[in-house]
């Protein structure tokens, strides 16, 4: 298998690149490095390039005889997507359309696509199954839903085979400790909490404690990045074995509140942090928990990490050894 990984220098991309290589695939990481980090790419071939650069994409696909693509390259901040929709529609929709065009021109017809729990919006119940109504409440979720629909149409019309993976809350780091999460700015809860443990931040702000949950804070389904990475490999292998196009949720199926995450991080690190409750962050659904029965049944996927403290430990191992991320 010769796999092109767009966004291969990003957080989930780099973990997937490493695992693809470990499972014997030929991996070509492709990233324009606007958000990703060159040091995060742990495979032999890296191409610095943009998904809008047709010529470079075509040359790369031909040179390495690419037969499958895993497409991570996208912007993924919910808040930013509301302030700068143009950026998100351009990059996530137009950019992916461009990549699909190139793939079809080169007769590459297998694609694993990064989608998100944000396609569901505020769900009517939990756990969320794939057939729930798709009603995204933010631009980011809409860009991903648009592309899921486009891929469905391309699948029917042009024989594109795709697997859309709807991630819940990605977190943790590879256990070897040389890659991990490094966003700028960081907006995600677990890295922010761990940066507070390291003294890089004064403390954390809890965005609202008046949600209809037991302790009043939002509940999320936190999934280890290597469990996400493995799902991409199973999806690729499944398509090569003849599986049809499909969309799957990816979460563990357990929910943790913001306060529970803070408490678990304090236990893992042995450090008590300052917390302040502030206003709700707009657009945060109260509870998001995945049903991952579909991917367990179809692809035999199982999360290796189900204990939240074990997940946070892997992230802590990364952050305490790389307090400045890849910038050290
Ligand atoms: N939170 C805080 N304080 C912080 C940061 C986060 O209280 O400083 C809270 C948030 O309000 C939320 C929870 O912690 O309740 C998790 O927040 P994250 O920002 O870590 O993650 P989100 O659930 O907002 O986002 C994730 C993915 C997105 C995806 C979204 C779907 O990162 O890509 O789920 O809803 F779109």
mmCIF file of C-alpha atoms and ligand atoms in Angstrom:
data_model
loop_
_atom_site.group_PDB
_atom_site.id
_atom_site.type_symbol
_atom_site.label_atom_id
_atom_site.label_comp_id
_atom_site.label_asym_id
_atom_site.label_seq_id
_atom_site.Cartn_x
_atom_site.Cartn_y
_atom_site.Cartn_z
ATOM 1 C CA UNK A 1 0.000 0.000 0.000
ATOM 2 C CA UNK A 2 1.382 3.426 -0.970
ATOM 3 C CA UNK A 3 -0.356 6.038 1.120
ATOM 4 C CA UNK A 4 -0.318 9.829 0.769
ATOM 5 C CA UNK A 5 -1.111 11.528 4.090
ATOM 6 C CA UNK A 6 -2.104 15.177 3.716
ATOM 7 C CA UNK A 7 -1.660 17.091 6.955
ATOM 8 C CA UNK A 8 0.838 14.403 7.925
ATOM 9 C CA UNK A 9 2.756 16.842 10.145
ATOM 10 C CA UNK A 10 -0.271 17.711 12.287
ATOM 11 C CA UNK A 11 -1.349 16.168 15.582
ATOM 12 C CA UNK A 12 -3.505 13.234 14.436
ATOM 13 C CA UNK A 13 -1.738 13.104 11.064
ATOM 14 C CA UNK A 14 1.716 12.571 12.553
ATOM 15 C CA UNK A 15 0.519 9.786 14.853
ATOM 16 C CA UNK A 16 -1.160 8.085 11.904
ATOM 17 C CA UNK A 17 1.954 8.470 9.732
ATOM 18 C CA UNK A 18 4.068 6.808 12.426
ATOM 19 C CA UNK A 19 1.629 3.920 12.830
ATOM 20 C CA UNK A 20 1.235 3.432 9.062
ATOM 21 C CA UNK A 21 4.989 3.088 8.800
ATOM 22 C CA UNK A 22 5.093 0.681 11.755
ATOM 23 C CA UNK A 23 2.497 -1.489 10.025
ATOM 24 C CA UNK A 24 4.607 -1.753 6.889
ATOM 25 C CA UNK A 25 2.890 0.719 4.557
ATOM 26 C CA UNK A 26 4.830 3.071 2.309
ATOM 27 C CA UNK A 27 3.935 6.474 3.667
ATOM 28 C CA UNK A 28 4.370 9.854 2.041
ATOM 29 C CA UNK A 29 3.601 12.703 4.418
ATOM 30 C CA UNK A 30 2.419 15.873 2.669
ATOM 31 C CA UNK A 31 1.972 19.115 4.598
ATOM 32 C CA UNK A 32 2.385 22.831 3.952
ATOM 33 C CA UNK A 33 3.638 23.304 7.547
ATOM 34 C CA UNK A 34 1.381 26.282 8.275
ATOM 35 C CA UNK A 35 0.114 24.414 11.350
ATOM 36 C CA UNK A 36 2.096 21.170 11.309
ATOM 37 C CA UNK A 37 5.639 20.515 12.485
ATOM 38 C CA UNK A 38 8.344 18.973 10.317
ATOM 39 C CA UNK A 39 9.855 17.296 13.423
ATOM 40 C CA UNK A 40 6.583 15.420 13.968
ATOM 41 C CA UNK A 41 6.934 13.471 10.728
ATOM 42 C CA UNK A 42 8.373 10.052 11.527
ATOM 43 C CA UNK A 43 8.453 8.479 8.093
ATOM 44 C CA UNK A 44 11.025 8.441 5.313
ATOM 45 C CA UNK A 45 9.349 10.678 2.754
ATOM 46 C CA UNK A 46 8.100 14.163 3.501
ATOM 47 C CA UNK A 47 6.835 16.550 0.823
ATOM 48 C CA UNK A 48 6.295 20.183 1.781
ATOM 49 C CA UNK A 49 3.287 21.149 -0.234
ATOM 50 C CA UNK A 50 -0.191 22.529 -0.340
ATOM 51 C CA UNK A 51 -3.430 20.754 -1.254
ATOM 52 C CA UNK A 52 -4.060 23.552 -3.788
ATOM 53 C CA UNK A 53 -0.842 22.781 -5.642
ATOM 54 C CA UNK A 54 -2.147 20.474 -8.405
ATOM 55 C CA UNK A 55 1.195 20.008 -10.066
ATOM 56 C CA UNK A 56 3.010 18.968 -6.911
ATOM 57 C CA UNK A 57 0.156 16.677 -5.860
ATOM 58 C CA UNK A 58 0.089 14.977 -9.273
ATOM 59 C CA UNK A 59 3.870 14.607 -9.368
ATOM 60 C CA UNK A 60 3.901 13.158 -5.844
ATOM 61 C CA UNK A 61 1.091 10.710 -6.609
ATOM 62 C CA UNK A 62 2.872 9.555 -9.776
ATOM 63 C CA UNK A 63 6.373 9.453 -8.289
ATOM 64 C CA UNK A 64 5.353 7.268 -5.349
ATOM 65 C CA UNK A 65 2.670 5.282 -7.165
ATOM 66 C CA UNK A 66 0.077 6.344 -4.586
ATOM 67 C CA UNK A 67 -2.996 4.116 -4.334
ATOM 68 C CA UNK A 68 -4.709 5.640 -1.261
ATOM 69 C CA UNK A 69 -4.990 8.990 0.485
ATOM 70 C CA UNK A 70 -5.576 9.836 4.146
ATOM 71 C CA UNK A 71 -6.697 13.451 4.235
ATOM 72 C CA UNK A 72 -6.094 15.396 7.456
ATOM 73 C CA UNK A 73 -5.090 18.779 6.016
ATOM 74 C CA UNK A 74 -7.776 21.138 7.337
ATOM 75 C CA UNK A 75 -8.435 23.897 9.814
ATOM 76 C CA UNK A 76 -10.181 22.610 12.922
ATOM 77 C CA UNK A 77 -10.908 25.345 15.450
ATOM 78 C CA UNK A 78 -14.598 25.800 16.088
ATOM 79 C CA UNK A 79 -14.330 29.386 17.415
ATOM 80 C CA UNK A 80 -12.052 30.530 14.601
ATOM 81 C CA UNK A 81 -14.379 28.961 12.035
ATOM 82 C CA UNK A 82 -17.185 31.266 13.194
ATOM 83 C CA UNK A 83 -14.988 34.364 12.962
ATOM 84 C CA UNK A 84 -13.326 33.470 9.667
ATOM 85 C CA UNK A 85 -15.760 31.294 7.704
ATOM 86 C CA UNK A 86 -14.099 32.236 4.431
ATOM 87 C CA UNK A 87 -10.849 30.638 5.571
ATOM 88 C CA UNK A 88 -12.636 27.440 6.557
ATOM 89 C CA UNK A 89 -14.780 27.095 3.426
ATOM 90 C CA UNK A 90 -11.740 27.827 1.291
ATOM 91 C CA UNK A 91 -9.368 25.413 2.982
ATOM 92 C CA UNK A 92 -11.657 22.604 4.131
ATOM 93 C CA UNK A 93 -14.151 22.600 1.246
ATOM 94 C CA UNK A 94 -12.337 24.072 -1.755
ATOM 95 C CA UNK A 95 -9.051 22.442 -0.741
ATOM 96 C CA UNK A 96 -10.648 19.013 -0.375
ATOM 97 C CA UNK A 97 -12.526 19.433 -3.669
ATOM 98 C CA UNK A 98 -9.204 20.178 -5.299
ATOM 99 C CA UNK A 99 -7.587 17.110 -3.757
ATOM 100 C CA UNK A 100 -10.521 14.943 -4.918
ATOM 101 C CA UNK A 101 -10.183 16.336 -8.452
ATOM 102 C CA UNK A 102 -6.500 15.469 -8.540
ATOM 103 C CA UNK A 103 -7.152 12.010 -7.105
ATOM 104 C CA UNK A 104 -9.757 11.235 -9.753
ATOM 105 C CA UNK A 105 -7.514 12.579 -12.524
ATOM 106 C CA UNK A 106 -4.771 10.245 -11.289
ATOM 107 C CA UNK A 107 -7.222 7.365 -10.813
ATOM 108 C CA UNK A 108 -6.611 7.181 -7.037
ATOM 109 C CA UNK A 109 -9.948 6.153 -5.592
ATOM 110 C CA UNK A 110 -9.456 5.329 -1.930
ATOM 111 C CA UNK A 111 -9.722 8.048 0.695
ATOM 112 C CA UNK A 112 -9.890 8.165 4.482
ATOM 113 C CA UNK A 113 -11.376 11.498 5.505
ATOM 114 C CA UNK A 114 -11.086 13.300 8.873
ATOM 115 C CA UNK A 115 -14.569 14.220 9.951
ATOM 116 C CA UNK A 116 -15.857 15.290 13.329
ATOM 117 C CA UNK A 117 -18.511 14.910 16.004
ATOM 118 C CA UNK A 118 -19.309 18.528 15.153
ATOM 119 C CA UNK A 119 -21.383 17.283 12.172
ATOM 120 C CA UNK A 120 -24.123 16.337 14.662
ATOM 121 C CA UNK A 121 -24.423 19.696 16.442
ATOM 122 C CA UNK A 122 -26.429 19.472 19.674
ATOM 123 C CA UNK A 123 -27.542 15.818 19.691
ATOM 124 C CA UNK A 124 -31.049 14.781 20.721
ATOM 125 C CA UNK A 125 -29.592 12.052 22.995
ATOM 126 C CA UNK A 126 -26.396 10.163 23.800
ATOM 127 C CA UNK A 127 -24.672 7.932 22.843
ATOM 128 C CA UNK A 128 -24.653 9.330 19.311
ATOM 129 C CA UNK A 129 -25.023 6.829 16.489
ATOM 130 C CA UNK A 130 -24.132 7.546 12.889
ATOM 131 C CA UNK A 131 -27.760 7.852 11.790
ATOM 132 C CA UNK A 132 -28.477 10.799 14.150
ATOM 133 C CA UNK A 133 -29.547 14.034 12.522
ATOM 134 C CA UNK A 134 -26.629 16.083 11.154
ATOM 135 C CA UNK A 135 -27.189 19.634 12.225
ATOM 136 C CA UNK A 136 -23.827 21.330 12.785
ATOM 137 C CA UNK A 137 -23.912 24.444 14.936
ATOM 138 C CA UNK A 138 -20.630 25.848 13.660
ATOM 139 C CA UNK A 139 -18.832 26.517 10.383
ATOM 140 C CA UNK A 140 -16.145 23.906 11.048
ATOM 141 C CA UNK A 141 -18.767 21.155 11.393
ATOM 142 C CA UNK A 142 -20.549 22.415 8.278
ATOM 143 C CA UNK A 143 -17.367 22.256 6.172
ATOM 144 C CA UNK A 144 -16.888 18.617 7.170
ATOM 145 C CA UNK A 145 -20.530 17.698 6.561
ATOM 146 C CA UNK A 146 -20.442 19.352 3.126
ATOM 147 C CA UNK A 147 -17.438 17.236 2.192
ATOM 148 C CA UNK A 148 -19.042 14.045 3.511
ATOM 149 C CA UNK A 149 -21.969 14.729 1.174
ATOM 150 C CA UNK A 150 -19.672 15.518 -1.740
ATOM 151 C CA UNK A 151 -17.809 12.248 -1.195
ATOM 152 C CA UNK A 152 -21.089 10.340 -1.149
ATOM 153 C CA UNK A 153 -21.963 11.838 -4.545
ATOM 154 C CA UNK A 154 -18.479 11.157 -5.932
ATOM 155 C CA UNK A 155 -18.710 7.617 -4.628
ATOM 156 C CA UNK A 156 -21.945 7.056 -6.576
ATOM 157 C CA UNK A 157 -20.870 8.861 -9.721
ATOM 158 C CA UNK A 158 -17.131 8.225 -10.005
ATOM 159 C CA UNK A 159 -16.486 5.105 -7.943
ATOM 160 C CA UNK A 160 -14.572 6.954 -5.230
ATOM 161 C CA UNK A 161 -14.298 4.767 -2.145
ATOM 162 C CA UNK A 162 -14.141 6.724 1.102
ATOM 163 C CA UNK A 163 -14.281 6.216 4.837
ATOM 164 C CA UNK A 164 -15.262 9.263 6.892
ATOM 165 C CA UNK A 165 -14.128 9.052 10.515
ATOM 166 C CA UNK A 166 -16.042 11.326 12.877
ATOM 167 C CA UNK A 167 -13.655 12.027 15.722
ATOM 168 C CA UNK A 168 -14.887 12.910 19.170
ATOM 169 C CA UNK A 169 -12.230 14.491 21.469
ATOM 170 C CA UNK A 170 -8.740 13.488 20.339
ATOM 171 C CA UNK A 171 -6.128 13.548 23.098
ATOM 172 C CA UNK A 172 -3.007 11.861 24.477
ATOM 173 C CA UNK A 173 0.339 11.238 22.819
ATOM 174 C CA UNK A 174 2.390 8.399 21.428
ATOM 175 C CA UNK A 175 3.952 6.399 24.285
ATOM 176 C CA UNK A 176 7.477 6.645 22.879
ATOM 177 C CA UNK A 177 7.223 10.313 23.772
ATOM 178 C CA UNK A 178 8.682 11.932 20.657
ATOM 179 C CA UNK A 179 5.431 13.199 19.139
ATOM 180 C CA UNK A 180 2.406 14.818 20.770
ATOM 181 C CA UNK A 181 -0.031 17.686 20.667
ATOM 182 C CA UNK A 182 1.355 21.137 19.807
ATOM 183 C CA UNK A 183 -1.196 23.699 18.639
ATOM 184 C CA UNK A 184 -0.688 27.418 18.496
ATOM 185 C CA UNK A 185 -2.768 28.827 20.020
ATOM 186 C CA UNK A 186 -3.786 25.863 22.189
ATOM 187 C CA UNK A 187 -7.527 25.725 22.800
ATOM 188 C CA UNK A 188 -8.063 22.109 23.872
ATOM 189 C CA UNK A 189 -8.807 21.206 27.459
ATOM 190 C CA UNK A 190 -6.233 18.509 28.276
ATOM 191 C CA UNK A 191 -3.132 20.303 26.939
ATOM 192 C CA UNK A 192 -4.299 23.512 28.605
ATOM 193 C CA UNK A 193 -4.710 21.736 31.951
ATOM 194 C CA UNK A 194 -1.260 20.135 31.622
ATOM 195 C CA UNK A 195 0.318 23.473 30.691
ATOM 196 C CA UNK A 196 -1.194 24.841 33.895
ATOM 197 C CA UNK A 197 0.405 21.919 35.775
ATOM 198 C CA UNK A 198 3.749 22.896 34.256
ATOM 199 C CA UNK A 199 3.305 26.531 35.300
ATOM 200 C CA UNK A 200 3.196 27.703 31.662
ATOM 201 C CA UNK A 201 -0.285 29.037 32.436
ATOM 202 C CA UNK A 202 -1.495 30.493 35.697
ATOM 203 C CA UNK A 203 -4.458 28.178 35.798
ATOM 204 C CA UNK A 204 -7.449 27.143 33.763
ATOM 205 C CA UNK A 205 -10.794 28.645 33.025
ATOM 206 C CA UNK A 206 -13.777 26.316 33.177
ATOM 207 C CA UNK A 207 -16.233 27.437 30.518
ATOM 208 C CA UNK A 208 -19.530 27.264 32.404
ATOM 209 C CA UNK A 209 -20.754 25.114 35.310
ATOM 210 C CA UNK A 210 -24.468 25.520 34.679
ATOM 211 C CA UNK A 211 -24.943 22.816 32.054
ATOM 212 C CA UNK A 212 -27.518 20.070 32.657
ATOM 213 C CA UNK A 213 -24.876 17.567 33.810
ATOM 214 C CA UNK A 214 -24.120 16.182 37.268
ATOM 215 C CA UNK A 215 -21.403 18.716 38.129
ATOM 216 C CA UNK A 216 -22.642 21.379 35.701
ATOM 217 C CA UNK A 217 -19.663 21.163 33.305
ATOM 218 C CA UNK A 218 -19.639 19.817 29.741
ATOM 219 C CA UNK A 219 -19.148 16.116 29.132
ATOM 220 C CA UNK A 220 -16.988 14.819 26.279
ATOM 221 C CA UNK A 221 -15.776 11.467 24.956
ATOM 222 C CA UNK A 222 -11.956 11.573 25.051
ATOM 223 C CA UNK A 223 -10.230 9.204 22.651
ATOM 224 C CA UNK A 224 -6.494 8.486 22.520
ATOM 225 C CA UNK A 225 -4.801 9.701 19.344
ATOM 226 C CA UNK A 226 -3.268 6.275 18.657
ATOM 227 C CA UNK A 227 -6.702 4.655 18.875
ATOM 228 C CA UNK A 228 -7.767 7.191 16.241
ATOM 229 C CA UNK A 229 -4.660 6.436 14.185
ATOM 230 C CA UNK A 230 -5.385 2.698 14.227
ATOM 231 C CA UNK A 231 -8.898 3.325 12.923
ATOM 232 C CA UNK A 232 -7.399 4.979 9.812
ATOM 233 C CA UNK A 233 -5.297 1.924 9.124
ATOM 234 C CA UNK A 234 -8.256 -0.427 9.594
ATOM 235 C CA UNK A 235 -10.321 1.797 7.302
ATOM 236 C CA UNK A 236 -7.652 1.706 4.594
ATOM 237 C CA UNK A 237 -7.212 -2.040 4.879
ATOM 238 C CA UNK A 238 -10.981 -2.502 4.838
ATOM 239 C CA UNK A 239 -11.330 -0.535 1.597
ATOM 240 C CA UNK A 240 -8.506 -2.525 0.001
ATOM 241 C CA UNK A 241 -10.352 -5.710 1.008
ATOM 242 C CA UNK A 242 -13.493 -4.458 -0.727
ATOM 243 C CA UNK A 243 -15.483 -2.659 1.982
ATOM 244 C CA UNK A 244 -17.900 -0.072 0.637
ATOM 245 C CA UNK A 245 -17.772 3.651 1.428
ATOM 246 C CA UNK A 246 -18.887 4.401 4.961
ATOM 247 C CA UNK A 247 -18.884 6.847 7.873
ATOM 248 C CA UNK A 248 -18.016 5.907 11.453
ATOM 249 C CA UNK A 249 -18.002 7.582 14.846
ATOM 250 C CA UNK A 250 -14.791 7.346 16.803
ATOM 251 C CA UNK A 251 -15.034 7.679 20.536
ATOM 252 C CA UNK A 252 -14.545 5.375 23.509
ATOM 253 C CA UNK A 253 -18.167 5.565 24.595
ATOM 254 C CA UNK A 254 -17.402 7.086 28.041
ATOM 255 C CA UNK A 255 -18.081 10.663 28.989
ATOM 256 C CA UNK A 256 -16.005 12.839 31.330
ATOM 257 C CA UNK A 257 -16.906 16.298 32.548
ATOM 258 C CA UNK A 258 -14.464 19.206 32.469
ATOM 259 C CA UNK A 259 -14.156 18.978 36.267
ATOM 260 C CA UNK A 260 -13.477 15.229 36.077
ATOM 261 C CA UNK A 261 -10.716 15.819 33.522
ATOM 262 C CA UNK A 262 -9.112 18.457 35.750
ATOM 263 C CA UNK A 263 -9.285 16.112 38.747
ATOM 264 C CA UNK A 264 -7.823 13.197 36.749
ATOM 265 C CA UNK A 265 -4.967 15.416 35.516
ATOM 266 C CA UNK A 266 -4.248 16.547 39.077
ATOM 267 C CA UNK A 267 -4.043 12.888 40.153
ATOM 268 C CA UNK A 268 -1.750 11.940 37.248
ATOM 269 C CA UNK A 269 0.612 14.875 37.773
ATOM 270 C CA UNK A 270 0.349 15.233 41.551
ATOM 271 C CA UNK A 271 -0.089 18.988 41.010
ATOM 272 C CA UNK A 272 -3.078 21.066 42.073
ATOM 273 C CA UNK A 273 -3.972 23.841 39.649
ATOM 274 C CA UNK A 274 -5.897 27.091 39.891
ATOM 275 C CA UNK A 275 -9.353 26.914 38.384
ATOM 276 C CA UNK A 276 -11.776 29.658 37.695
ATOM 277 C CA UNK A 277 -15.281 29.205 36.393
ATOM 278 C CA UNK A 278 -16.161 31.703 33.681
ATOM 279 C CA UNK A 279 -18.989 32.115 31.171
ATOM 280 C CA UNK A 280 -19.958 29.340 28.791
ATOM 281 C CA UNK A 281 -18.019 29.228 25.519
ATOM 282 C CA UNK A 282 -20.555 29.768 22.781
ATOM 283 C CA UNK A 283 -21.457 26.758 20.693
ATOM 284 C CA UNK A 284 -20.428 24.083 23.245
ATOM 285 C CA UNK A 285 -22.964 21.242 23.378
ATOM 286 C CA UNK A 286 -23.568 19.963 26.947
ATOM 287 C CA UNK A 287 -22.845 16.282 26.324
ATOM 288 C CA UNK A 288 -21.157 14.481 23.423
ATOM 289 C CA UNK A 289 -20.642 10.740 23.755
ATOM 290 C CA UNK A 290 -20.113 8.421 20.809
ATOM 291 C CA UNK A 291 -21.564 5.066 20.095
ATOM 292 C CA UNK A 292 -18.713 3.327 18.300
ATOM 293 C CA UNK A 293 -20.590 0.047 17.804
ATOM 294 C CA UNK A 294 -20.582 0.480 14.037
ATOM 295 C CA UNK A 295 -16.808 0.653 13.593
ATOM 296 C CA UNK A 296 -16.279 -2.067 16.203
ATOM 297 C CA UNK A 297 -18.615 -4.328 14.246
ATOM 298 C CA UNK A 298 -17.498 -3.484 10.694
ATOM 299 C CA UNK A 299 -13.751 -2.996 11.103
ATOM 300 C CA UNK A 300 -13.028 -4.780 14.400
ATOM 301 C CA UNK A 301 -11.748 -1.539 15.934
ATOM 302 C CA UNK A 302 -11.329 -1.478 19.726
ATOM 303 C CA UNK A 303 -9.844 1.327 21.795
ATOM 304 C CA UNK A 304 -6.708 0.275 23.667
ATOM 305 C CA UNK A 305 -7.042 3.225 26.024
ATOM 306 C CA UNK A 306 -10.234 3.331 28.054
ATOM 307 C CA UNK A 307 -8.880 4.626 31.353
ATOM 308 C CA UNK A 308 -8.814 8.429 31.293
ATOM 309 C CA UNK A 309 -5.828 8.615 33.675
ATOM 310 C CA UNK A 310 -3.821 6.330 31.385
ATOM 311 C CA UNK A 311 -4.691 8.597 28.439
ATOM 312 C CA UNK A 312 -3.725 11.749 30.337
ATOM 313 C CA UNK A 313 -0.456 10.073 31.454
ATOM 314 C CA UNK A 314 0.649 9.744 27.831
ATOM 315 C CA UNK A 315 -0.102 13.424 27.237
ATOM 316 C CA UNK A 316 1.716 14.377 30.464
ATOM 317 C CA UNK A 317 4.771 12.383 29.359
ATOM 318 C CA UNK A 318 4.852 14.450 26.157
ATOM 319 C CA UNK A 319 4.160 17.869 27.703
ATOM 320 C CA UNK A 320 6.561 17.624 30.627
ATOM 321 C CA UNK A 321 9.407 16.571 28.330
ATOM 322 C CA UNK A 322 8.488 19.084 25.598
ATOM 323 C CA UNK A 323 7.053 22.098 27.436
ATOM 324 C CA UNK A 324 7.470 24.161 24.262
ATOM 325 C CA UNK A 325 6.137 21.432 22.007
ATOM 326 C CA UNK A 326 8.264 20.961 18.892
ATOM 327 C CA UNK A 327 9.664 24.453 19.393
ATOM 328 C CA UNK A 328 12.424 23.299 21.718
HETATM 329 N N1 LIG B 1 -12.867 23.787 28.093
HETATM 330 C C1 LIG B 1 -12.762 24.555 29.231
HETATM 331 N N2 LIG B 1 -11.665 25.363 29.350
HETATM 332 C C2 LIG B 1 -10.688 25.439 28.409
HETATM 333 C C3 LIG B 1 -10.810 24.641 27.238
HETATM 334 C C4 LIG B 1 -11.922 23.826 27.124
HETATM 335 O O1 LIG B 1 -13.615 24.530 30.106
HETATM 336 O O2 LIG B 1 -9.726 26.208 28.573
HETATM 337 C C5 LIG B 1 -14.026 22.901 27.948
HETATM 338 C C6 LIG B 1 -14.869 23.204 26.729
HETATM 339 O O3 LIG B 1 -15.812 24.192 27.007
HETATM 340 C C7 LIG B 1 -15.478 21.836 26.433
HETATM 341 C C8 LIG B 1 -14.405 20.848 26.913
HETATM 342 O O4 LIG B 1 -13.551 21.588 27.764
HETATM 343 O O5 LIG B 1 -16.614 21.660 27.219
HETATM 344 C C9 LIG B 1 -13.576 20.295 25.762
HETATM 345 O O6 LIG B 1 -13.121 21.378 24.977
HETATM 346 P P1 LIG B 1 -12.053 21.220 23.806
HETATM 347 O O7 LIG B 1 -11.820 22.586 23.253
HETATM 348 O O8 LIG B 1 -10.886 20.451 24.303
HETATM 349 O O9 LIG B 1 -12.790 20.294 22.757
HETATM 350 P P2 LIG B 1 -14.217 20.505 22.039
HETATM 351 O O10 LIG B 1 -15.132 19.491 22.634
HETATM 352 O O11 LIG B 1 -14.667 21.902 22.035
HETATM 353 O O12 LIG B 1 -13.815 20.214 20.535
HETATM 354 C C10 LIG B 1 -13.738 18.938 20.005
HETATM 355 C C11 LIG B 1 -12.781 18.939 18.833
HETATM 356 C C12 LIG B 1 -13.334 19.780 17.698
HETATM 357 C C13 LIG B 1 -14.726 19.311 17.372
HETATM 358 C C14 LIG B 1 -15.602 19.362 18.595
HETATM 359 C C15 LIG B 1 -16.967 18.818 18.310
HETATM 360 O O13 LIG B 1 -11.512 19.442 19.214
HETATM 361 O O14 LIG B 1 -12.515 19.632 16.570
HETATM 362 O O15 LIG B 1 -15.019 18.545 19.613
HETATM 363 O O16 LIG B 1 -17.880 19.414 19.183
HETATM 364 F F1 LIG B 1 -15.276 20.093 16.421
#
